[in-house]
mmCIF file of C-alpha atoms and ligand atoms in Angstrom:
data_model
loop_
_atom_site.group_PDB
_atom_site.id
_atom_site.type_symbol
_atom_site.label_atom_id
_atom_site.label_comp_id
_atom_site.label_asym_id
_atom_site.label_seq_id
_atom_site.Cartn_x
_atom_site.Cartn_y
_atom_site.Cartn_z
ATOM 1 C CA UNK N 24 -74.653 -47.402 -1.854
ATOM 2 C CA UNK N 25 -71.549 -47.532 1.044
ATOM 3 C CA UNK N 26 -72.559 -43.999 2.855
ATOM 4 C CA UNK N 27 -68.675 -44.047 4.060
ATOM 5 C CA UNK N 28 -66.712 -45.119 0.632
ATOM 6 C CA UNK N 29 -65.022 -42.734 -1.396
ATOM 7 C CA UNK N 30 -63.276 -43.627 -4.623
ATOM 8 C CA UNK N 31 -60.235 -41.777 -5.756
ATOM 9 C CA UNK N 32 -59.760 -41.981 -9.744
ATOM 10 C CA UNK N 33 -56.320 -40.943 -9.877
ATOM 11 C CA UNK N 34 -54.233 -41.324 -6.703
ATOM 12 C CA UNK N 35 -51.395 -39.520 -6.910
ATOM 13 C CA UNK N 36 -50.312 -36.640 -5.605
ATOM 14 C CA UNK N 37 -53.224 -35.279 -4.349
ATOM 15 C CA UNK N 38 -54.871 -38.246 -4.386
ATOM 16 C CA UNK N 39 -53.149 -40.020 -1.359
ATOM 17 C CA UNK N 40 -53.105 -36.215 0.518
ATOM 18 C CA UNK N 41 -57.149 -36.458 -0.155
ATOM 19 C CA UNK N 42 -57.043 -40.477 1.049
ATOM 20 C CA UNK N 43 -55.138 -39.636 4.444
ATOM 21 C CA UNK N 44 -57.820 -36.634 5.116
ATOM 22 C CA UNK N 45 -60.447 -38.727 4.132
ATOM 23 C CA UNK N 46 -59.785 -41.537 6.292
ATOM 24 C CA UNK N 47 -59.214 -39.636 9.220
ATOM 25 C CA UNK N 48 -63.146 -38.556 8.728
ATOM 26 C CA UNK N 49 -64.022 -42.327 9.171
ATOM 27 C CA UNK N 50 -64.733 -42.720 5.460
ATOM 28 C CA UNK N 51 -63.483 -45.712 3.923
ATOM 29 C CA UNK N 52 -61.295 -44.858 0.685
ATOM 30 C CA UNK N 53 -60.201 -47.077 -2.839
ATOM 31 C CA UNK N 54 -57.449 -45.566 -4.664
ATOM 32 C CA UNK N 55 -56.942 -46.048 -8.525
ATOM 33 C CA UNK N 56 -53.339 -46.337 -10.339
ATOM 34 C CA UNK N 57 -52.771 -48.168 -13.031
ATOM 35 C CA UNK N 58 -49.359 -50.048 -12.040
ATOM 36 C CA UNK N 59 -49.262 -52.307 -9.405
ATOM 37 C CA UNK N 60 -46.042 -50.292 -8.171
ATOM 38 C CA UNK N 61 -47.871 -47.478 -7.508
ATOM 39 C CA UNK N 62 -50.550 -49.696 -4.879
ATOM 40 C CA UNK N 63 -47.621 -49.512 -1.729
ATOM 41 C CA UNK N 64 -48.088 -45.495 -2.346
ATOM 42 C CA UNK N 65 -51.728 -45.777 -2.128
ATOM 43 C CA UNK N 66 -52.058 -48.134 0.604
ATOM 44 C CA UNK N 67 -49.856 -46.055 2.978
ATOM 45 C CA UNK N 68 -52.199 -43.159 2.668
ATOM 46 C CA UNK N 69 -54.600 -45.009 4.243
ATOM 47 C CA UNK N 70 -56.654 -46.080 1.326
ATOM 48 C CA UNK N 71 -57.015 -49.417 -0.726
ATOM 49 C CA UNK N 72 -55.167 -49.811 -3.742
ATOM 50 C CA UNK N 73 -56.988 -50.766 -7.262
ATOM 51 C CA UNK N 74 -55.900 -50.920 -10.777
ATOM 52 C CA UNK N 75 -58.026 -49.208 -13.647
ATOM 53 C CA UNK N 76 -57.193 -47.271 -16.469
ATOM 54 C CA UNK N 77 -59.577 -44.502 -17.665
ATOM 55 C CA UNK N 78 -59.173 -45.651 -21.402
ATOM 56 C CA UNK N 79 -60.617 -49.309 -20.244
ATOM 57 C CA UNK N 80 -64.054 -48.851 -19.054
ATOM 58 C CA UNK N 81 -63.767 -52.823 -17.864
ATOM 59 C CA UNK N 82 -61.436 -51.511 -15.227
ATOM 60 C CA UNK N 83 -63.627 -49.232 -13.800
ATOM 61 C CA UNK N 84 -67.025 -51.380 -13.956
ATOM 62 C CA UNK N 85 -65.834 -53.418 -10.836
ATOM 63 C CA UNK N 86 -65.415 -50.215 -9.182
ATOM 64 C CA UNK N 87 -69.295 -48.554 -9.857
ATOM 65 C CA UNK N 88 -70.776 -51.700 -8.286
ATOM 66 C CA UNK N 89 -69.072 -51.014 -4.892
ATOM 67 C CA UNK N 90 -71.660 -47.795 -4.817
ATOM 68 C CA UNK N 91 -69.274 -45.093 -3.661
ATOM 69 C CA UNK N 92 -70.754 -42.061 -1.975
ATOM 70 C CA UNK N 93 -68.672 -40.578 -3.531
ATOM 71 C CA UNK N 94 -66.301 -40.438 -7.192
ATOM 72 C CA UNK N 95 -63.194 -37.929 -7.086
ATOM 73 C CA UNK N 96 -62.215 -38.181 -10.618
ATOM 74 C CA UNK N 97 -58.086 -36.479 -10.204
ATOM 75 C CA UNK N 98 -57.020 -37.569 -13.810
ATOM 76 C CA UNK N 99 -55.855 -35.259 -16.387
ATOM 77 C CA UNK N 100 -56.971 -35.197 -20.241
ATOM 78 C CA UNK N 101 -54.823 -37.962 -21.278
ATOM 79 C CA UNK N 102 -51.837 -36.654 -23.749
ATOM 80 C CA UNK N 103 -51.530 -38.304 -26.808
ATOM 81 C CA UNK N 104 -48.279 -36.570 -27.969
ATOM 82 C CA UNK N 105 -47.247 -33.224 -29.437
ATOM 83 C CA UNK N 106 -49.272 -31.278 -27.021
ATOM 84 C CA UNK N 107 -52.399 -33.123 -28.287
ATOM 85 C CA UNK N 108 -55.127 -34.876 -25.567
ATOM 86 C CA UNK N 109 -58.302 -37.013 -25.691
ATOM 87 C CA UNK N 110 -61.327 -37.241 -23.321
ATOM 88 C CA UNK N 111 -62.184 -40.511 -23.880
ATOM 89 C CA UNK N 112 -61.226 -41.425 -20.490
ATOM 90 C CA UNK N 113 -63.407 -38.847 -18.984
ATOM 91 C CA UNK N 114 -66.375 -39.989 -21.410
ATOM 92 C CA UNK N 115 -65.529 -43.752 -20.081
ATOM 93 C CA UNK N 116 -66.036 -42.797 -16.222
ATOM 94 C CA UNK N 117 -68.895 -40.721 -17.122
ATOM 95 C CA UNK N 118 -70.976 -43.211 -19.014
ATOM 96 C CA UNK N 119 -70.031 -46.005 -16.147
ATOM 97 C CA UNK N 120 -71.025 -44.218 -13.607
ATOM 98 C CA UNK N 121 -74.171 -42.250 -14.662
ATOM 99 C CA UNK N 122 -75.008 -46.434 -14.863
ATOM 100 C CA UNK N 123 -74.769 -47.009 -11.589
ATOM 101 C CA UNK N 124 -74.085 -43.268 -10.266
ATOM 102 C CA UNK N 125 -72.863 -42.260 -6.508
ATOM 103 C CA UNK N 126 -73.832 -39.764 -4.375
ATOM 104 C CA UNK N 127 -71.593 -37.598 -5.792
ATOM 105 C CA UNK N 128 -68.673 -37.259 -8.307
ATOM 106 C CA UNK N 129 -66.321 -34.609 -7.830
ATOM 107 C CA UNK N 130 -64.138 -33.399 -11.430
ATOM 108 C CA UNK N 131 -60.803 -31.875 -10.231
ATOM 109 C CA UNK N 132 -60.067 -29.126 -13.449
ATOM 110 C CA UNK N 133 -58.086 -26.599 -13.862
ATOM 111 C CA UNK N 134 -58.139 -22.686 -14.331
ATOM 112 C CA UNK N 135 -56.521 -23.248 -17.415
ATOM 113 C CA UNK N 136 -60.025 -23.193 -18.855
ATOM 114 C CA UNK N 137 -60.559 -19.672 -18.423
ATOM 115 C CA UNK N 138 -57.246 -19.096 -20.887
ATOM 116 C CA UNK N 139 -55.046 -15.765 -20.466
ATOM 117 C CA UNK N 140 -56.116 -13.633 -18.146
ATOM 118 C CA UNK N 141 -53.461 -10.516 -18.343
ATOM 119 C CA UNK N 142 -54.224 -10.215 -14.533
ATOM 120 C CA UNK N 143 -57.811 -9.548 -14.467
ATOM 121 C CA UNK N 144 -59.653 -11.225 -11.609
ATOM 122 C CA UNK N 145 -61.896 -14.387 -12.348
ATOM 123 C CA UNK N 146 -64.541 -16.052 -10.926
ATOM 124 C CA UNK N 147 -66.871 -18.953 -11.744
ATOM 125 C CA UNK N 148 -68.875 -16.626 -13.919
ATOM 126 C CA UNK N 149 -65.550 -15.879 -16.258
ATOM 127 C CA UNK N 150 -66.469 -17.340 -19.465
ATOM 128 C CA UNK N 151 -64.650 -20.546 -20.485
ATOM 129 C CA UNK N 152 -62.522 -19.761 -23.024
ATOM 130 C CA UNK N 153 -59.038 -21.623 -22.948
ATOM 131 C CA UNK N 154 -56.050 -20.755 -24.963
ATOM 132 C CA UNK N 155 -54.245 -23.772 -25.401
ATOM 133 C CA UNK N 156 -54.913 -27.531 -26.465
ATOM 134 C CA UNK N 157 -54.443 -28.473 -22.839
ATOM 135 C CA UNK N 158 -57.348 -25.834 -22.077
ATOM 136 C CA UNK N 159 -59.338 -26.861 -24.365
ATOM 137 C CA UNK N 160 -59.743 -30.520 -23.441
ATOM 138 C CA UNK N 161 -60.162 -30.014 -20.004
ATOM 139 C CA UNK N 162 -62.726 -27.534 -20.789
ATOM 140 C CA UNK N 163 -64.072 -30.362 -23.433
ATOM 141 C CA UNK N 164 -63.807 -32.933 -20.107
ATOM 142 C CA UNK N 165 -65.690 -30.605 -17.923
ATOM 143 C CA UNK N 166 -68.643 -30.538 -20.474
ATOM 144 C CA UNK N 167 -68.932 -34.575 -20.658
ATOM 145 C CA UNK N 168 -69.755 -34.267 -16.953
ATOM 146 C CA UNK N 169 -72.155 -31.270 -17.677
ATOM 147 C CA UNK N 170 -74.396 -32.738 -20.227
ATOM 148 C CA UNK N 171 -73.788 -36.031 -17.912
ATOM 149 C CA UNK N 172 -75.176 -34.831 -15.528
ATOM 150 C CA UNK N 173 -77.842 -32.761 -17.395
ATOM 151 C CA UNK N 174 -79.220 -35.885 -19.992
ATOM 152 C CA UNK N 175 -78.387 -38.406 -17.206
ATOM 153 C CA UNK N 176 -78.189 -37.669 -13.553
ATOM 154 C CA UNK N 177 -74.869 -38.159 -12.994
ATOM 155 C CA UNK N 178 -74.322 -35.873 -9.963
ATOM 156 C CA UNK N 179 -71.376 -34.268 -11.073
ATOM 157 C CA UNK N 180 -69.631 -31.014 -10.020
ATOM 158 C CA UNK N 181 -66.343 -28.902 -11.267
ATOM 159 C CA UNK N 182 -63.662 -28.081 -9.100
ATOM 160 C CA UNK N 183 -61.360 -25.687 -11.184
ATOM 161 C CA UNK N 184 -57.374 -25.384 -8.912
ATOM 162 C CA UNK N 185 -54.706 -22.841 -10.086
ATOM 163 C CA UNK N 186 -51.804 -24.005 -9.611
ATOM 164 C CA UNK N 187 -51.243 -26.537 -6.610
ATOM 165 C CA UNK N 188 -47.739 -26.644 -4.459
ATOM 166 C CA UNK N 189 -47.606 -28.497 -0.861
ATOM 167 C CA UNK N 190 -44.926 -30.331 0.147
ATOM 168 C CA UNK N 191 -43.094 -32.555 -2.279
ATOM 169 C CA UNK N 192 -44.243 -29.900 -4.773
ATOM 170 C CA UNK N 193 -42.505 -26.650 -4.228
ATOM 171 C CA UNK N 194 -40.214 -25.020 -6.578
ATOM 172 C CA UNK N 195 -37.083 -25.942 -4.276
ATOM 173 C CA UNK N 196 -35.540 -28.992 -6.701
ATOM 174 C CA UNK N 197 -35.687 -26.775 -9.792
ATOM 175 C CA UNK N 198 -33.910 -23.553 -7.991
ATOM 176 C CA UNK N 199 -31.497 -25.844 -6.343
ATOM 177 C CA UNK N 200 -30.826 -27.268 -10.305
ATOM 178 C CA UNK N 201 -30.651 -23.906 -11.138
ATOM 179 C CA UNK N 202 -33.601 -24.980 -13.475
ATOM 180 C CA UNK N 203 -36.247 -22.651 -12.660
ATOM 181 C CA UNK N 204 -36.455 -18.674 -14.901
ATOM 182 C CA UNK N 205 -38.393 -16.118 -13.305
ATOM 183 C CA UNK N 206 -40.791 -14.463 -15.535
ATOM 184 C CA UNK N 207 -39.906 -10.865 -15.926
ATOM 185 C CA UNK N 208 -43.340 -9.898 -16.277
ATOM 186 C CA UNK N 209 -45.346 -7.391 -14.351
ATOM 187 C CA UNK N 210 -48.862 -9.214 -15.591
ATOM 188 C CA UNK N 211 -47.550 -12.366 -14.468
ATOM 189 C CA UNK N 212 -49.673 -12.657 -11.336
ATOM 190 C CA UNK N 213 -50.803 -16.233 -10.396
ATOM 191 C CA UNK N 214 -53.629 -17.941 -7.653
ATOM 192 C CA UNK N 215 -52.637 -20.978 -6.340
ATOM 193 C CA UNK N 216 -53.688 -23.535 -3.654
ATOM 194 C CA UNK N 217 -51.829 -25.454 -1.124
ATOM 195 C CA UNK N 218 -53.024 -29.242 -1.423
ATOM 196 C CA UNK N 219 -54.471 -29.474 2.077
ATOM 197 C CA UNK N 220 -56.666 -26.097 1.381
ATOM 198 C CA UNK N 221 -57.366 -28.196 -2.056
ATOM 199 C CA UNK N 222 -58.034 -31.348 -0.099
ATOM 200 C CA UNK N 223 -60.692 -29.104 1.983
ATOM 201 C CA UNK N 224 -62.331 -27.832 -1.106
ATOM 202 C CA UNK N 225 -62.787 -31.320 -2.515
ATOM 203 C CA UNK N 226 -64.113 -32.672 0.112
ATOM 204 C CA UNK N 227 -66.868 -29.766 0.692
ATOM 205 C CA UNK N 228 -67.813 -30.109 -2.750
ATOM 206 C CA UNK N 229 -69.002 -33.658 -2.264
ATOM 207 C CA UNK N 230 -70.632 -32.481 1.059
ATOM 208 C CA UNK N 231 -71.877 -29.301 0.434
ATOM 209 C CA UNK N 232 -71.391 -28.648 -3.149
ATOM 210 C CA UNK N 233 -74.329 -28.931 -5.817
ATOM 211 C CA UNK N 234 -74.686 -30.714 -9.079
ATOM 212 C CA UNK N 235 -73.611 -29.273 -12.106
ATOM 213 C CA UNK N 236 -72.028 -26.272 -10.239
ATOM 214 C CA UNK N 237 -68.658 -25.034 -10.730
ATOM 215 C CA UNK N 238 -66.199 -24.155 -7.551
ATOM 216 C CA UNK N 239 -63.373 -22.201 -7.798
ATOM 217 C CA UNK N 240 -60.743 -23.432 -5.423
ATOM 218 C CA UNK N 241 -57.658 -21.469 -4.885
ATOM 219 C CA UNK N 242 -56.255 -18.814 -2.139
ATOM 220 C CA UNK N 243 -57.197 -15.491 -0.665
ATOM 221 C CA UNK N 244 -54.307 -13.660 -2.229
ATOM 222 C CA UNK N 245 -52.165 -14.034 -5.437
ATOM 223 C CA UNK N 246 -49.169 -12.819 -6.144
ATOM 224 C CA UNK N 247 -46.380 -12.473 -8.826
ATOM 225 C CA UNK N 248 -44.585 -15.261 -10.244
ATOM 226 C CA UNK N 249 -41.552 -13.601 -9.715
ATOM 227 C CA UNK N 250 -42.333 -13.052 -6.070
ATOM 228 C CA UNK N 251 -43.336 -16.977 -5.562
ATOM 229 C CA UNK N 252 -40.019 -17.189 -7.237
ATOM 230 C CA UNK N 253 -38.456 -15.111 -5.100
ATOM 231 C CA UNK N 254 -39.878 -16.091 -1.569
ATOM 232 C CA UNK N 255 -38.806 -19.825 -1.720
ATOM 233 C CA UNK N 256 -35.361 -18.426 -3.261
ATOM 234 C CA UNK N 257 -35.036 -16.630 0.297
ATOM 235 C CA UNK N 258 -36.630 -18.974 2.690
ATOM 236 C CA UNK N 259 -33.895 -21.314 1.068
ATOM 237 C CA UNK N 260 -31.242 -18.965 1.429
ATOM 238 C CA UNK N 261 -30.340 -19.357 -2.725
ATOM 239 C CA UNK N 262 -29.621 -17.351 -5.299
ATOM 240 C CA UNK N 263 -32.562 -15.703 -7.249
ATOM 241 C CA UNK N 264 -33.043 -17.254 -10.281
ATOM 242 C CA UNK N 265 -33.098 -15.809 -13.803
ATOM 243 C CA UNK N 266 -35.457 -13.418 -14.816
ATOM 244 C CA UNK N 267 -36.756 -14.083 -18.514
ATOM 245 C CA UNK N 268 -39.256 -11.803 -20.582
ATOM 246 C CA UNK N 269 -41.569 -13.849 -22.207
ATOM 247 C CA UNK N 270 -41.225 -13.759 -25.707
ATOM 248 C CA UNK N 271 -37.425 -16.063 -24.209
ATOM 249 C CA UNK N 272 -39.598 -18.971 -22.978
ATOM 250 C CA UNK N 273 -42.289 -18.825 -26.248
ATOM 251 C CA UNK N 274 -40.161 -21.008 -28.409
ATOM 252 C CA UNK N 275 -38.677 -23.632 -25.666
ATOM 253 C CA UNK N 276 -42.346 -24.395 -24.664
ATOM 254 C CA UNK N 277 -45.395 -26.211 -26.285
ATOM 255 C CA UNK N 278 -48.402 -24.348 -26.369
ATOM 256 C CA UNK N 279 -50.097 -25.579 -23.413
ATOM 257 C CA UNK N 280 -47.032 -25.220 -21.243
ATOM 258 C CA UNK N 281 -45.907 -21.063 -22.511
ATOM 259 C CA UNK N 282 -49.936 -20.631 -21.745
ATOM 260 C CA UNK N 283 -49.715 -21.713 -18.289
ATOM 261 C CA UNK N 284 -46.883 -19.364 -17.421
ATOM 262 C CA UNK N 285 -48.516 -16.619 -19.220
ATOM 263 C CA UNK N 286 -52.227 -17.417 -17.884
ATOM 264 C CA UNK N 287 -52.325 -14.447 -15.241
ATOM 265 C CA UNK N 288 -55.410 -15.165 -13.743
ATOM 266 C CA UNK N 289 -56.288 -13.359 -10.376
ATOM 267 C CA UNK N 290 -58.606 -15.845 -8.899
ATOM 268 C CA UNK N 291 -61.652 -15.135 -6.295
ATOM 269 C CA UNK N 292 -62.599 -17.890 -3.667
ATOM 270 C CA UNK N 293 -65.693 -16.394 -2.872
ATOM 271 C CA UNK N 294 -67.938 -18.935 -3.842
ATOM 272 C CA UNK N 295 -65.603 -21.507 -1.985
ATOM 273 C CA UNK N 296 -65.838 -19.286 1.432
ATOM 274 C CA UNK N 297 -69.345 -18.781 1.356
ATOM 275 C CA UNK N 298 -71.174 -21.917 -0.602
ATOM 276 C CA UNK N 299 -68.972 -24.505 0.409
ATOM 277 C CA UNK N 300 -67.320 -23.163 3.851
ATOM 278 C CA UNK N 301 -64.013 -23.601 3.049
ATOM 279 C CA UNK N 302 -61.646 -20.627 4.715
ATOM 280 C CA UNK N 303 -57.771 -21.047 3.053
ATOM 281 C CA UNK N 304 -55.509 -22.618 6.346
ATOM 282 C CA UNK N 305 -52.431 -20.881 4.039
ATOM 283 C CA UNK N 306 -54.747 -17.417 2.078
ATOM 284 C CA UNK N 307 -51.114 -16.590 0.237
ATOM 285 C CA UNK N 308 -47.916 -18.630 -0.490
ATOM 286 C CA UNK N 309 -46.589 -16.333 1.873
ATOM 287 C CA UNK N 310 -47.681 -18.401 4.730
ATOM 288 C CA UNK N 311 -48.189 -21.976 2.657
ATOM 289 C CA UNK N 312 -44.409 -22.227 1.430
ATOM 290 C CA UNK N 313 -42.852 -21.988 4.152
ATOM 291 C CA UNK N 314 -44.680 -24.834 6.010
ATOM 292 C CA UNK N 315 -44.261 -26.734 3.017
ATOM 293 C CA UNK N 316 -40.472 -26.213 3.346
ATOM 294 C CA UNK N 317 -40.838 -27.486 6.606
ATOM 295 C CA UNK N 318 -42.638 -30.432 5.903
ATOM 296 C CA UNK N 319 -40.017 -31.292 2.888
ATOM 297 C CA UNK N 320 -37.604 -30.766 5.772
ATOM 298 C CA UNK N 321 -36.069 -27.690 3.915
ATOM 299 C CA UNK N 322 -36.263 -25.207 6.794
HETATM 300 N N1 NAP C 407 -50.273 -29.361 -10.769
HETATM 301 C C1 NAP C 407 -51.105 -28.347 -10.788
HETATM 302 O O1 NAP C 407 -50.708 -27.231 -10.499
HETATM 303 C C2 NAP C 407 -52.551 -28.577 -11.168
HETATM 304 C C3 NAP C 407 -53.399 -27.486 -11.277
HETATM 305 C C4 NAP C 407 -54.744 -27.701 -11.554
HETATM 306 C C5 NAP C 407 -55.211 -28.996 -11.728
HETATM 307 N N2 NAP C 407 -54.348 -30.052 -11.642
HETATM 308 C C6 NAP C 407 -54.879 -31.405 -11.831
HETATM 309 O O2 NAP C 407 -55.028 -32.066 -10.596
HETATM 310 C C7 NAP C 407 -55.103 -33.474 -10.864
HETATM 311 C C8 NAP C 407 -54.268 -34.242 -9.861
HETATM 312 O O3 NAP C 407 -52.921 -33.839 -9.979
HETATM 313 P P1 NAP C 407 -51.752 -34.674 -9.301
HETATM 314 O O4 NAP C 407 -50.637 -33.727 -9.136
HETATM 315 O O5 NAP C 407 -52.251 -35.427 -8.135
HETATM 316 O O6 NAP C 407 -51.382 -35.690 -10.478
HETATM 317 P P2 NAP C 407 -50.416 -36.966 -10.421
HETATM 318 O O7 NAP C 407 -49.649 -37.021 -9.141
HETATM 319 O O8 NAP C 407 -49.676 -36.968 -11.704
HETATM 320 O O9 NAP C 407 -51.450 -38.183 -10.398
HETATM 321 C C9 NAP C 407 -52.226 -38.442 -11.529
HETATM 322 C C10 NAP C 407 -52.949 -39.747 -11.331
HETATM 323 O O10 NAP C 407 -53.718 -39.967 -12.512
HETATM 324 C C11 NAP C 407 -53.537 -41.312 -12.884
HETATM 325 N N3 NAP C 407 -53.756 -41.519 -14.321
HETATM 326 C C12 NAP C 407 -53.112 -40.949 -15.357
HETATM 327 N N4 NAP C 407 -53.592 -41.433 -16.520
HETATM 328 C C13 NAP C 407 -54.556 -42.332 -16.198
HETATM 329 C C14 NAP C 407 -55.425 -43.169 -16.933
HETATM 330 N N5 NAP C 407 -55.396 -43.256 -18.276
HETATM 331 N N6 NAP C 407 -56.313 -43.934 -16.249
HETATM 332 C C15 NAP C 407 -56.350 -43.923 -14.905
HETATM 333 N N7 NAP C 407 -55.554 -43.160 -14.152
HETATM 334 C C16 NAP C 407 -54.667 -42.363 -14.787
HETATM 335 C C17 NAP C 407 -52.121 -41.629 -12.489
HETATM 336 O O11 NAP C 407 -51.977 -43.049 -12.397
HETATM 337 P P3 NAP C 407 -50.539 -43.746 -12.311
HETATM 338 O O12 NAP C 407 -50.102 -43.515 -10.865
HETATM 339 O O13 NAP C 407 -50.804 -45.157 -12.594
HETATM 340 O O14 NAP C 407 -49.662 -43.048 -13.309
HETATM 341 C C18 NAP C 407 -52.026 -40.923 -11.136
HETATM 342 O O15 NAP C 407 -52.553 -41.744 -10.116
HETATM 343 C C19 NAP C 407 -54.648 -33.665 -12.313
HETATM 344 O O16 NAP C 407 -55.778 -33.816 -13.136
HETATM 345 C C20 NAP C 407 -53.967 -32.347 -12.597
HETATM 346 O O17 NAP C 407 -53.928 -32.039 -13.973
HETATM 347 C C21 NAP C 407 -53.035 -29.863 -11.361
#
């Protein structure tokens, strides 16, 4: 097993923001798309480009025998249409890898498991209980690694993000459009995580984190979504967008997507401050929107 190569399943987004941290810690990185168009991305992050595809467990044989230290595994339940996914990806990785497992194999999730919240705080002791299809499979992918790692050793552990913004992923395009509604909802409150305090939390979980644990990753402080709304309207110096009660957005949504606006989950990072070491660089949007304005070169 390489003690310095990491394998990103995934590398998009926050896959090539994880490669660039990664390989400034020495560690030697492979990055998985599944177009070759997608390799130029990956290779100026710092990390080697390969081609697999979840759904072809040939693809990702190749990979196992280089012994990573470590697995991110950054895909999503893949859709199938009509708000409908399958985890037969995530059963793929898991069964190649608890063959010829690394160190460690890190599951990026979402809080989308825990379902609606109405604003109550949550923690990794919540109950799983999602209320959508897109929920449900990613709490159905998070128990492949579970009983993975349970029946077969597979060292794997759950990172669960709200929702993640950084640079490149702020809500600037869609108020410029005039495309984004505010939700006119006092209950609306939402955690999120800027990528490089995600990036942090990833990487801690493979160093510090256990198998078959679940870590919450998000910031110190949520807020509304109207106030998210309204703080990059500001910084931006445009005009606030519409505010919408819920019951306007039900019907122009599919069930997974009206569930994530309506989630209000209040999440804790306690467990990810104390067990894995990880203190927030941005604790609110209030500090991590702004910097990612500047780095878009918005401000
Ligand atoms: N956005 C949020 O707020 C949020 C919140 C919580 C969790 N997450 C999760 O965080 C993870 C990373 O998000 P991201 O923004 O980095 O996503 P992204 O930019 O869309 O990247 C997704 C990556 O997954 C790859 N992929 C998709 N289907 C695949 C398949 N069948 N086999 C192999 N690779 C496949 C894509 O490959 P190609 O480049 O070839 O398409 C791409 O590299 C996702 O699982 C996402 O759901 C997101």
């Amino acid at each position: 097993m390489s003690e310095t190569l990491a394998l990103i399943l995934g590398c998009g987004y926050v896959g090539r923001r994880l490669a660039r941290a990664l390989a400034a810690q020495g560690v030697a990185v492979v990055g998985t798309c599944r177009t070759p168009d997608r390799a130029a991305g990956i290779a100026a992050a710092g990390a080697e480009p390969a081609l697999a595809d979840l759904l072809d467990p040939d693809s990702l044989r190749p990979l196992a025998e280089r012994r990573p230290a470590v697995v991110f595994d950054l895909v999503r339940p893949l859709p199938l249409g009509g708000d409908e996914y399958t985890v037969e990806g995530t059963r793929n990785v898991a069964r190649v890898f608890a063959a010829t497992p690394p160190g460690a194999l890190v599951y990026l999730s979402s809080t989308s498991v825990y379902g609606r919240r109405e604003g109550e705080w949550t923690d990794e002791g919540t109950p799983v209980r999602p209320s959508s299809p897109a929920g449900e499979a990613r709490a159905a992918a998070e128990q492949v690694y579970l009983d993975a790692c349970r029946d077969a050793g597979l060292p794997a552990r759950i990172c669960r993000a709200p929702g993640i913004y950084g640079p490149g992923r702020t809500l600037r395009e869609r108020l410029e459009l005039g495309a984004y509604r505010r939700l006119d909802d006092e209950e609306h409150w939402v955690s999120r995580i800027h990528v490089d305090d995600l990036v942090a939390g990833l990487i801690a979980a493979w160093r510090r984190g256990a198998p078959g644990e679940s870590y919450l990753l998000c910031d110190d402080e949520p807020v509304t979504g109207a106030e998210y709304a309204e703080l990059t309207a500001s910084l931006l110096d445009l005009p606030l967008p519409p505010s919408v009660s819920r019951e306007d957005i039900r019907h122009d949504l599919s069930k997974s997507a009206f569930e994530r606006r309506v989630g209000a989950r209040r999440c804790s990072n306690r467990r990810m401050r104390e067990e894995l070491g990880v203190i927030p660089i941005y604790p609110s949007v209030r500090e991590g929107v702004p910097a990612a304005l500047r780095e878009e070169g918005a401000l």
